[in-house]
Structures are given as structure tokens and as C-alpha cells.
PDB file of C-alpha atoms in Angstrom:
ATOM      1  CA  MET T   1       2.187 -13.682  10.241  1.00 58.00           C
ATOM      2  CA  ILE T   2       3.814 -14.160   6.809  1.00 60.00           C
ATOM      3  CA  ARG T   3       3.220 -11.220   4.490  1.00 61.00           C
ATOM      4  CA  ASP T   4       3.599 -11.480   0.721  1.00 60.00           C
ATOM      5  CA  MET T   5       5.124  -8.101  -0.062  1.00 62.00           C
ATOM      6  CA  THR T   6       5.168  -8.779  -3.801  1.00 63.00           C
ATOM      7  CA  ARG T   7       1.427  -8.067  -3.946  1.00 68.00           C
ATOM      8  CA  GLY T   8      -0.717  -5.160  -2.809  1.00 66.00           C
ATOM      9  CA  ASN T   9       0.051  -1.532  -1.985  1.00 69.00           C
ATOM     10  CA  VAL T  10       3.804  -0.935  -1.888  1.00 68.00           C
ATOM     11  CA  THR T  11       3.686   2.111   0.414  1.00 74.00           C
ATOM     12  CA  ARG T  12       1.481   0.335   2.929  1.00 77.00           C
ATOM     13  CA  HIS T  13       3.798  -2.666   2.932  1.00 71.00           C
ATOM     14  CA  LEU T  14       6.890  -0.507   3.455  1.00 76.00           C
ATOM     15  CA  VAL T  15       5.392   1.482   6.324  1.00 76.00           C
ATOM     16  CA  GLY T  16       3.890  -1.572   8.014  1.00 77.00           C
ATOM     17  CA  PHE T  17       7.167  -3.440   7.680  1.00 76.00           C
ATOM     18  CA  SER T  18       9.725  -0.742   8.495  1.00 79.00           C
ATOM     19  CA  VAL T  19       8.130   0.844  11.585  1.00 83.00           C
ATOM     20  CA  PRO T  20       8.292  -2.391  13.677  1.00 82.00           C
ATOM     21  CA  ILE T  21      11.919  -2.870  12.566  1.00 80.00           C
ATOM     22  CA  ILE T  22      12.869   0.608  13.785  1.00 82.00           C
ATOM     23  CA  LEU T  23      11.024   0.118  17.061  1.00 83.00           C
ATOM     24  CA  GLY T  24      12.521  -3.357  17.535  1.00 79.00           C
ATOM     25  CA  ASN T  25      16.058  -2.026  17.088  1.00 75.00           C
ATOM     26  CA  LEU T  26      15.355   0.805  19.512  1.00 80.00           C
ATOM     27  CA  PHE T  27      14.026  -1.653  22.089  1.00 79.00           C
ATOM     28  CA  GLN T  28      17.149  -3.786  21.675  1.00 72.00           C
ATOM     29  CA  LEU T  29      19.433  -0.819  22.321  1.00 71.00           C
ATOM     30  CA  ALA T  30      17.165   0.345  25.163  1.00 75.00           C
ATOM     31  CA  TYR T  31      18.478  -2.406  27.463  1.00 75.00           C
ATOM     32  CA  ASN T  32      21.468  -0.263  28.374  1.00 72.00           C
ATOM     33  CA  ALA T  33      19.334   2.876  28.707  1.00 75.00           C
ATOM     34  CA  VAL T  34      17.035   1.070  31.137  1.00 77.00           C
ATOM     35  CA  ASP T  35      20.040  -0.150  33.120  1.00 76.00           C
ATOM     36  CA  SER T  36      21.391   3.403  33.280  1.00 76.00           C
ATOM     37  CA  ILE T  37      18.096   4.830  34.533  1.00 77.00           C
ATOM     38  CA  VAL T  38      17.521   2.167  37.186  1.00 75.00           C
ATOM     39  CA  VAL T  39      21.159   2.023  38.298  1.00 73.00           C
ATOM     40  CA  GLY T  40      21.371   5.810  38.547  1.00 71.00           C
ATOM     41  CA  ARG T  41      18.195   5.894  40.631  1.00 70.00           C
ATOM     42  CA  PHE T  42      18.910   3.039  43.057  1.00 67.00           C
ATOM     43  CA  ALA T  43      22.626   2.170  42.911  1.00 67.00           C
ATOM     44  CA  GLY T  44      24.295   5.577  42.994  1.00 67.00           C
ATOM     45  CA  THR T  45      26.438   7.729  40.733  1.00 72.00           C
ATOM     46  CA  GLY T  46      29.426   5.381  40.815  1.00 70.00           C
ATOM     47  CA  ALA T  47      27.387   2.506  39.419  1.00 72.00           C
ATOM     48  CA  LEU T  48      25.869   4.832  36.809  1.00 75.00           C
ATOM     49  CA  ALA T  49      29.357   5.863  35.719  1.00 74.00           C
ATOM     50  CA  ALA T  50      30.282   2.172  35.393  1.00 72.00           C
ATOM     51  CA  VAL T  51      27.309   1.492  33.109  1.00 75.00           C
ATOM     52  CA  GLY T  52      28.192   4.551  31.040  1.00 74.00           C
ATOM     53  CA  THR T  53      31.759   3.310  30.727  1.00 70.00           C
ATOM     54  CA  ALA T  54      30.757  -0.149  29.510  1.00 73.00           C
ATOM     55  CA  ASN T  55      27.876   0.897  27.236  1.00 74.00           C
ATOM     56  CA  PRO T  56      29.826   2.128  24.162  1.00 74.00           C
ATOM     57  CA  VAL T  57      31.782  -1.125  23.850  1.00 73.00           C
ATOM     58  CA  MET T  58      28.625  -3.196  24.270  1.00 74.00           C
ATOM     59  CA  ASN T  59      26.675  -1.142  21.724  1.00 75.00           C
ATOM     60  CA  ILE T  60      29.387  -1.618  19.115  1.00 77.00           C
ATOM     61  CA  ILE T  61      29.163  -5.391  19.555  1.00 75.00           C
ATOM     62  CA  ILE T  62      25.352  -5.428  19.466  1.00 76.00           C
ATOM     63  CA  LEU T  63      25.268  -3.265  16.338  1.00 77.00           C
ATOM     64  CA  GLY T  64      27.869  -5.521  14.704  1.00 78.00           C
ATOM     65  CA  VAL T  65      25.696  -8.606  15.200  1.00 77.00           C
ATOM     66  CA  SER T  66      22.563  -6.681  14.154  1.00 78.00           C
ATOM     67  CA  GLY T  67      24.254  -5.428  10.981  1.00 79.00           C
ATOM     68  CA  LEU T  68      25.315  -8.946  10.035  1.00 79.00           C
ATOM     69  CA  CYS T  69      21.773 -10.251  10.449  1.00 79.00           C
ATOM     70  CA  ILE T  70      20.183  -7.296   8.629  1.00 79.00           C
ATOM     71  CA  GLY T  71      22.419  -7.979   5.638  1.00 81.00           C
ATOM     72  CA  ALA T  72      21.516 -11.664   5.765  1.00 82.00           C
ATOM     73  CA  SER T  73      17.799 -10.850   5.913  1.00 81.00           C
ATOM     74  CA  VAL T  74      18.101  -9.135   2.516  1.00 82.00           C
ATOM     75  CA  LEU T  75      19.361 -12.371   0.971  1.00 83.00           C
ATOM     76  CA  MET T  76      16.830 -14.478   2.858  1.00 83.00           C
ATOM     77  CA  SER T  77      13.966 -12.274   1.704  1.00 80.00           C
ATOM     78  CA  GLU T  78      15.156 -12.691  -1.877  1.00 81.00           C
ATOM     79  CA  TYR T  79      15.203 -16.473  -1.510  1.00 83.00           C
ATOM     80  CA  PHE T  80      11.821 -16.421   0.242  1.00 80.00           C
ATOM     81  CA  GLY T  81      10.309 -14.355  -2.564  1.00 77.00           C
ATOM     82  CA  ALA T  82      11.746 -16.774  -5.115  1.00 80.00           C
ATOM     83  CA  ARG T  83      10.384 -19.744  -3.076  1.00 81.00           C
ATOM     84  CA  ASP T  84      13.914 -21.182  -2.960  1.00 84.00           C
ATOM     85  CA  THR T  85      13.719 -22.934   0.419  1.00 84.00           C
ATOM     86  CA  GLU T  86      17.063 -24.687   0.039  1.00 86.00           C
ATOM     87  CA  LYS T  87      19.031 -21.437  -0.316  1.00 86.00           C
ATOM     88  CA  LEU T  88      16.925 -19.911   2.455  1.00 82.00           C
ATOM     89  CA  ARG T  89      17.924 -22.716   4.827  1.00 85.00           C
ATOM     90  CA  ARG T  90      21.595 -22.438   3.870  1.00 87.00           C
ATOM     91  CA  GLU T  91      21.591 -18.683   4.430  1.00 84.00           C
ATOM     92  CA  PHE T  92      19.924 -19.136   7.816  1.00 83.00           C
ATOM     93  CA  ALA T  93      22.527 -21.732   8.847  1.00 85.00           C
ATOM     94  CA  ALA T  94      25.411 -19.523   7.677  1.00 84.00           C
ATOM     95  CA  THR T  95      24.047 -16.469   9.500  1.00 83.00           C
ATOM     96  CA  LEU T  96      23.499 -18.439  12.693  1.00 82.00           C
ATOM     97  CA  PHE T  97      27.029 -19.850  12.525  1.00 84.00           C
ATOM     98  CA  LEU T  98      28.643 -16.458  11.936  1.00 81.00           C
ATOM     99  CA  GLY T  99      26.599 -14.822  14.683  1.00 78.00           C
ATOM    100  CA  LEU T 100      27.480 -17.493  17.230  1.00 81.00           C
ATOM    101  CA  PHE T 101      31.127 -17.501  16.111  1.00 83.00           C
ATOM    102  CA  PHE T 102      31.331 -13.728  16.551  1.00 79.00           C
ATOM    103  CA  SER T 103      29.706 -13.995  19.980  1.00 77.00           C
ATOM    104  CA  ALA T 104      32.067 -16.785  21.018  1.00 80.00           C
ATOM    105  CA  ALA T 105      35.052 -14.705  19.894  1.00 79.00           C
ATOM    106  CA  VAL T 106      33.800 -11.791  22.002  1.00 75.00           C
ATOM    107  CA  LEU T 107      33.424 -14.069  25.013  1.00 76.00           C
ATOM    108  CA  ALA T 108      36.850 -15.642  24.520  1.00 78.00           C
ATOM    109  CA  LEU T 109      38.715 -12.393  23.921  1.00 73.00           C
ATOM    110  CA  GLY T 110      36.494  -9.597  25.171  1.00 67.00           C
ATOM    111  CA  LEU T 111      35.760 -10.758  28.692  1.00 70.00           C
ATOM    112  CA  PRO T 112      39.392 -11.397  29.740  1.00 74.00           C
ATOM    113  CA  LEU T 113      40.468  -8.157  28.052  1.00 70.00           C
ATOM    114  CA  ALA T 114      37.507  -6.075  29.255  1.00 70.00           C
ATOM    115  CA  GLY T 115      39.569  -4.092  31.765  1.00 70.00           C
ATOM    116  CA  PRO T 116      42.435  -3.164  29.393  1.00 75.00           C
ATOM    117  CA  LEU T 117      39.965  -2.406  26.602  1.00 70.00           C
ATOM    118  CA  LEU T 118      37.868  -0.079  28.754  1.00 69.00           C
ATOM    119  CA  ARG T 119      41.012   1.652  30.049  1.00 71.00           C
ATOM    120  CA  LEU T 120      42.285   2.057  26.481  1.00 71.00           C
ATOM    121  CA  ILE T 121      39.055   3.763  25.431  1.00 66.00           C
ATOM    122  CA  PHE T 122      38.419   5.900  28.497  1.00 64.00           C
ATOM    123  CA  GLY T 123      41.908   6.364  29.901  1.00 64.00           C
ATOM    124  CA  SER T 124      42.116   7.020  33.613  1.00 66.00           C
ATOM    125  CA  VAL T 125      38.989   5.849  35.453  1.00 65.00           C
ATOM    126  CA  GLU T 126      38.507   5.508  39.190  1.00 73.00           C
ATOM    127  CA  PRO T 127      39.279   1.935  40.339  1.00 73.00           C
ATOM    128  CA  GLU T 128      35.825   1.474  41.885  1.00 75.00           C
ATOM    129  CA  VAL T 129      34.092   2.552  38.686  1.00 74.00           C
ATOM    130  CA  MET T 130      36.315   0.324  36.562  1.00 76.00           C
ATOM    131  CA  ALA T 131      35.653  -2.680  38.810  1.00 78.00           C
ATOM    132  CA  ASP T 132      31.896  -2.117  38.506  1.00 79.00           C
ATOM    133  CA  ALA T 133      32.184  -1.633  34.736  1.00 78.00           C
ATOM    134  CA  GLU T 134      34.059  -4.925  34.381  1.00 79.00           C
ATOM    135  CA  SER T 135      31.415  -6.695  36.478  1.00 80.00           C
ATOM    136  CA  TYR T 136      28.603  -5.253  34.356  1.00 81.00           C
ATOM    137  CA  PHE T 137      30.455  -6.072  31.144  1.00 80.00           C
ATOM    138  CA  PHE T 138      30.988  -9.666  32.318  1.00 82.00           C
ATOM    139  CA  TYR T 139      27.303 -10.433  32.845  1.00 82.00           C
ATOM    140  CA  THR T 140      26.124  -8.654  29.724  1.00 81.00           C
ATOM    141  CA  GLY T 141      28.916 -10.268  27.707  1.00 79.00           C
ATOM    142  CA  LEU T 142      27.512 -13.685  28.549  1.00 84.00           C
ATOM    143  CA  SER T 143      24.297 -12.637  26.801  1.00 83.00           C
ATOM    144  CA  TYR T 144      25.917 -12.050  23.396  1.00 81.00           C
ATOM    145  CA  PRO T 145      25.224 -15.583  22.030  1.00 82.00           C
ATOM    146  CA  PHE T 146      21.550 -15.054  22.862  1.00 85.00           C
ATOM    147  CA  ILE T 147      21.646 -11.696  21.061  1.00 83.00           C
ATOM    148  CA  ALA T 148      22.971 -13.544  18.007  1.00 81.00           C
ATOM    149  CA  LEU T 149      20.174 -16.117  18.245  1.00 83.00           C
ATOM    150  CA  TYR T 150      17.533 -13.396  18.534  1.00 84.00           C
ATOM    151  CA  ASN T 151      18.865 -11.394  15.598  1.00 82.00           C
ATOM    152  CA  THR T 152      19.162 -14.485  13.396  1.00 82.00           C
ATOM    153  CA  ALA T 153      15.600 -15.526  14.165  1.00 84.00           C
ATOM    154  CA  ALA T 154      14.453 -11.927  13.619  1.00 83.00           C
ATOM    155  CA  ALA T 155      16.165 -11.918  10.213  1.00 81.00           C
ATOM    156  CA  VAL T 156      14.241 -15.052   9.216  1.00 82.00           C
ATOM    157  CA  TYR T 157      10.893 -13.611  10.269  1.00 82.00           C
ATOM    158  CA  ARG T 158      11.602 -10.286   8.594  1.00 81.00           C
ATOM    159  CA  SER T 159      12.580 -12.052   5.378  1.00 78.00           C
ATOM    160  CA  GLU T 160       9.057 -13.505   5.399  1.00 77.00           C
ATOM    161  CA  GLY T 161       7.520 -10.056   5.849  1.00 77.00           C
ATOM    162  CA  ASN T 162       6.869 -10.464   9.582  1.00 81.00           C
ATOM    163  CA  SER T 163       8.595  -7.627  11.437  1.00 80.00           C
ATOM    164  CA  ARG T 164       6.066  -7.382  14.271  1.00 85.00           C
ATOM    165  CA  LEU T 165       7.009 -10.599  16.064  1.00 86.00           C
ATOM    166  CA  PRO T 166      10.712  -9.636  16.517  1.00 85.00           C
ATOM    167  CA  MET T 167       9.553  -6.227  17.792  1.00 86.00           C
ATOM    168  CA  GLY T 168       7.201  -7.886  20.283  1.00 87.00           C
ATOM    169  CA  VAL T 169       9.948 -10.205  21.507  1.00 87.00           C
ATOM    170  CA  SER T 170      12.359  -7.296  21.958  1.00 85.00           C
ATOM    171  CA  MET T 171       9.703  -5.319  23.836  1.00 86.00           C
ATOM    172  CA  THR T 172       9.010  -8.303  26.117  1.00 89.00           C
ATOM    173  CA  GLY T 173      12.714  -8.651  26.848  1.00 86.00           C
ATOM    174  CA  ASN T 174      12.888  -4.998  27.852  1.00 84.00           C
ATOM    175  CA  LEU T 175       9.962  -5.387  30.219  1.00 86.00           C
ATOM    176  CA  MET T 176      11.658  -8.415  31.772  1.00 89.00           C
ATOM    177  CA  ASN T 177      14.847  -6.390  32.113  1.00 84.00           C
ATOM    178  CA  ILE T 178      12.992  -3.594  33.914  1.00 84.00           C
ATOM    179  CA  VAL T 179      11.394  -6.042  36.342  1.00 87.00           C
ATOM    180  CA  GLY T 180      14.702  -7.855  36.851  1.00 87.00           C
ATOM    181  CA  ASN T 181      16.494  -4.586  37.563  1.00 83.00           C
ATOM    182  CA  ALA T 182      13.897  -3.635  40.149  1.00 81.00           C
ATOM    183  CA  ILE T 183      14.180  -7.002  41.890  1.00 87.00           C
ATOM    184  CA  LEU T 184      17.957  -7.493  41.771  1.00 86.00           C
ATOM    185  CA  ILE T 185      19.061  -3.895  42.349  1.00 79.00           C
ATOM    186  CA  PHE T 186      16.368  -2.458  44.576  1.00 76.00           C
ATOM    187  CA  ALA T 187      15.059  -5.528  46.432  1.00 76.00           C
ATOM    188  CA  ALA T 188      18.163  -7.764  46.481  1.00 76.00           C
ATOM    189  CA  GLY T 189      20.693  -4.915  46.717  1.00 76.00           C
ATOM    190  CA  MET T 190      23.049  -6.433  44.114  1.00 79.00           C
ATOM    191  CA  GLY T 191      23.971  -3.070  42.599  1.00 78.00           C
ATOM    192  CA  ILE T 192      25.687  -3.017  39.225  1.00 80.00           C
ATOM    193  CA  ALA T 193      25.994  -6.814  39.126  1.00 82.00           C
ATOM    194  CA  GLY T 194      22.207  -7.020  39.457  1.00 83.00           C
ATOM    195  CA  ALA T 195      21.752  -4.805  36.396  1.00 83.00           C
ATOM    196  CA  GLY T 196      24.058  -7.002  34.315  1.00 84.00           C
ATOM    197  CA  LEU T 197      22.439 -10.200  35.594  1.00 88.00           C
ATOM    198  CA  ALA T 198      18.940  -8.855  34.830  1.00 86.00           C
ATOM    199  CA  THR T 199      20.031  -8.108  31.263  1.00 84.00           C
ATOM    200  CA  LEU T 200      21.498 -11.603  30.905  1.00 87.00           C
ATOM    201  CA  ILE T 201      18.363 -13.324  32.248  1.00 89.00           C
ATOM    202  CA  SER T 202      16.002 -11.300  30.043  1.00 87.00           C
ATOM    203  CA  ARG T 203      18.038 -12.056  26.920  1.00 84.00           C
ATOM    204  CA  ILE T 204      18.148 -15.772  27.737  1.00 85.00           C
ATOM    205  CA  PHE T 205      14.374 -15.984  27.986  1.00 79.00           C
ATOM    206  CA  ILE T 206      13.587 -14.053  24.817  1.00 72.00           C
TER     207      ILE T 206
END
């Protein structure tokens, strides 16, 4: 629902707009927390250590894309308030291009260099844990273009005063991730690869 935030009670608008944004960002970062909980419960301590090893690198990338789109949403909201649809479309196209370009660069450079990068950050890690971390990083890395698409679309909706829809989409993705983890890790016995694949599938469908 489009909300004209130039009219009405300012405090009510700010609270109603900001709370879904905070919750939506928390849900987006909760993917890795859900993976950690499920993996630790059903896949063992080694797999949990692998998720913990890969998580910091992944969070940096996710926050980078989110920050880009949050900055763009400020400009888009300005153009939306001014009813300048041409500039709004150009800003959307530029944000989408930069987000996808950043994601493509991560895929092209990050996936092949995942092992050296993780070793550089964490130093000496057991070979089994590192192999699992690289597997998890591979599947979740494939989801980065879809993260860019989500954040760009969320920026557009938020610029129009609608912060609830992006929050709902992020919440739905988390529920799909939980179900996918249960099926692929517990039922299918895929271990750490199942956690990464569940994250990828849930981000594709949101």
C-alpha cells in the first residue's frame, strides 16, 4: 500500500514506516542464524563450525548490498515525493544494475577465492570444517543476485512509503528457509550442503 508521508501525523508515519524496516532487515540477517540453529541441532558441531566460519564474510556482502539499496531508497523517495517518475525510473535502473554488478563480481571472484579468503580471516581451520564452509559459501553465494533483486525492489516499495511488503517477503523467505533446512538436513541427510541449498532456494522464490 502506497503511503503519502507528506501528509498526516509525522510521528505515526515514522513509527509505522521504520518498525517494518528494522524487522525486515533482522529477518534478512536471520537466514544465517536459522542455518546455525538447525545445523547445530541436526548436522553436528563440525557443520555448525563451518556455518560460523562462513557467516561473517556473507554478512559483510549482504550488508553491502543492503546499504547500497538503502541509500538509493532515499533518492527514490525524494523523486516519488516530487512526482518525478522519470528520475525515479532511472534511479531504480541504476540501483538494480549496481546491485547485480556487485553480486556478479562476488560470484566471479568470491566463489573461486572462498577457501583462501576464509583461511586469511580465520587462519588455521580444520580441513573438514573448511571444506564444509566452502560448500556452504558456494550455495549461499549463488543467492547473492537474488538478494540484490530483493533489496532493489524493497527500496522501491519503501520509497513509496510501503515498508510492510518487503518485511512480509523477508519473513516468508525465512519460513521457507526453515522448512527447507528441515527437509534437506534432517530428512534428506544433506548436512551443511542442505543448509546452503535451502537458503538458495528460499531466496530464489522470494
